[in-house]
Amino acid sequence: GNADYSIKKGVAKIYLSGTLDKQPMQMISQYKPQEEYAWHSKISIDTLNLSPHINMVNRQLPAFKEADQFLVELSKSLKYLGNKKVQADLSIGRLKLGGGQINHFAATMEADKSQAQWRDIHAEIYGGILKGRLKLNNAYPPTYSIKQDLSNIDVGNLLFDTIAYPYFSGIGNVYVDLKMKGGSNTPAAIEGDTVLIVENGLMRGLNIDDLMKNKANFAKNISHNTLGFNKNTVAPFIYFSMLTHWKNGIGETPTAIFESEMFNIDGVGRFDLNNRTMDYNFSLMGKLSAQSEPIYLPLHITGKIDDPQYTVDYNAVVRDAKNTEERQRAVQDLLEQQWNLFKQSKMN
């Protein structure tokens, strides 16, 4: 590589060009001791591959553990800044981290011995655009916060990389506002909010559209309470949104909406990333045909994230009943609805 420097009127400038991990890079730095950020640099790197420098063995949640380990190691290095503050404009053509890749990464980094932050982040990831900031505090354990807007991204790949959930696909937008304690290597360190909005996607596991088109199967499965999970089935949807509040690795969802051509679902529930389980109560409204009466079905989804169990929630049917008579009537109405579905399927 090449190196050069100059000193004029108390300002030092350093020019470097060469390779980093066999990839082209350039850096221009200047030192102005009288300014708040004594060191200011512009760094341009063609490709930065962090994967070989991170322990990637036995990862349950790949992206989370990998990023956590990298930020913990980075926080330890801040002490070497002493009383100096540094600022750098970063430009990285391709940033590789494990199995993923970030393209055209740009950000301004500011750091001192107590903290570092990357602001005005802009990058291409999961086929879409990422904007946001990241802040890292040099504490024990280190803490970091992240705010990001991701637009038009492949949400399926994002969910697989972050929570290892493989049964969702679609292009959408995600908002992230999270705080984490580093070094725990567990999702229990996560706190904050996430918002997920997807249009025209697919969810694997339970194709309710198909069940409703096949009236005999729908009536039979509902009456026997056997809406089983099948990873090979696909449920297309028009719109999906979910707001989740995270604390100690538990994600509480006060609102989730799922809309398809034949039915709408809304509900509440929780994800437990520590035990990789879920517990959601949904209300399904739909029609078997344009002429048929609307169908109401309360669903309870529980179990492992990658192997959930679907059941009819009869408790939800009687939840608002004031007495025994009303509870009996509510259950009778639901059973009568299922029986009418079954008779209609036999006639057709």
Short mmCIF file of C-alpha atoms in Angstrom, two decimals, residues 1-2 16-26 45 47:
data_model
loop_
_atom_site.label_atom_id
_atom_site.label_comp_id
_atom_site.label_asym_id
_atom_site.label_seq_id
_atom_site.Cartn_x
_atom_site.Cartn_y
_atom_site.Cartn_z
CA GLY A 1 0.00 0.00 0.00
CA ASN A 2 0.87 3.69 -0.02
CA LEU A 16 -3.31 5.65 3.43
CA SER A 17 -4.27 3.39 0.52
CA GLY A 18 -3.84 -0.32 0.15
CA THR A 19 -5.70 -3.45 1.18
CA LEU A 20 -7.52 -4.68 4.27
CA ASP A 21 -8.06 -8.44 4.32
CA LYS A 22 -6.92 -8.38 0.68
CA GLN A 23 -9.63 -5.86 -0.22
CA PRO A 24 -8.99 -2.30 -1.48
CA MET A 25 -9.29 0.50 1.09
CA GLN A 26 -8.45 4.18 1.46
CA ILE A 45 -13.44 -0.02 2.03
CA THR A 47 -15.37 -5.30 1.03
#
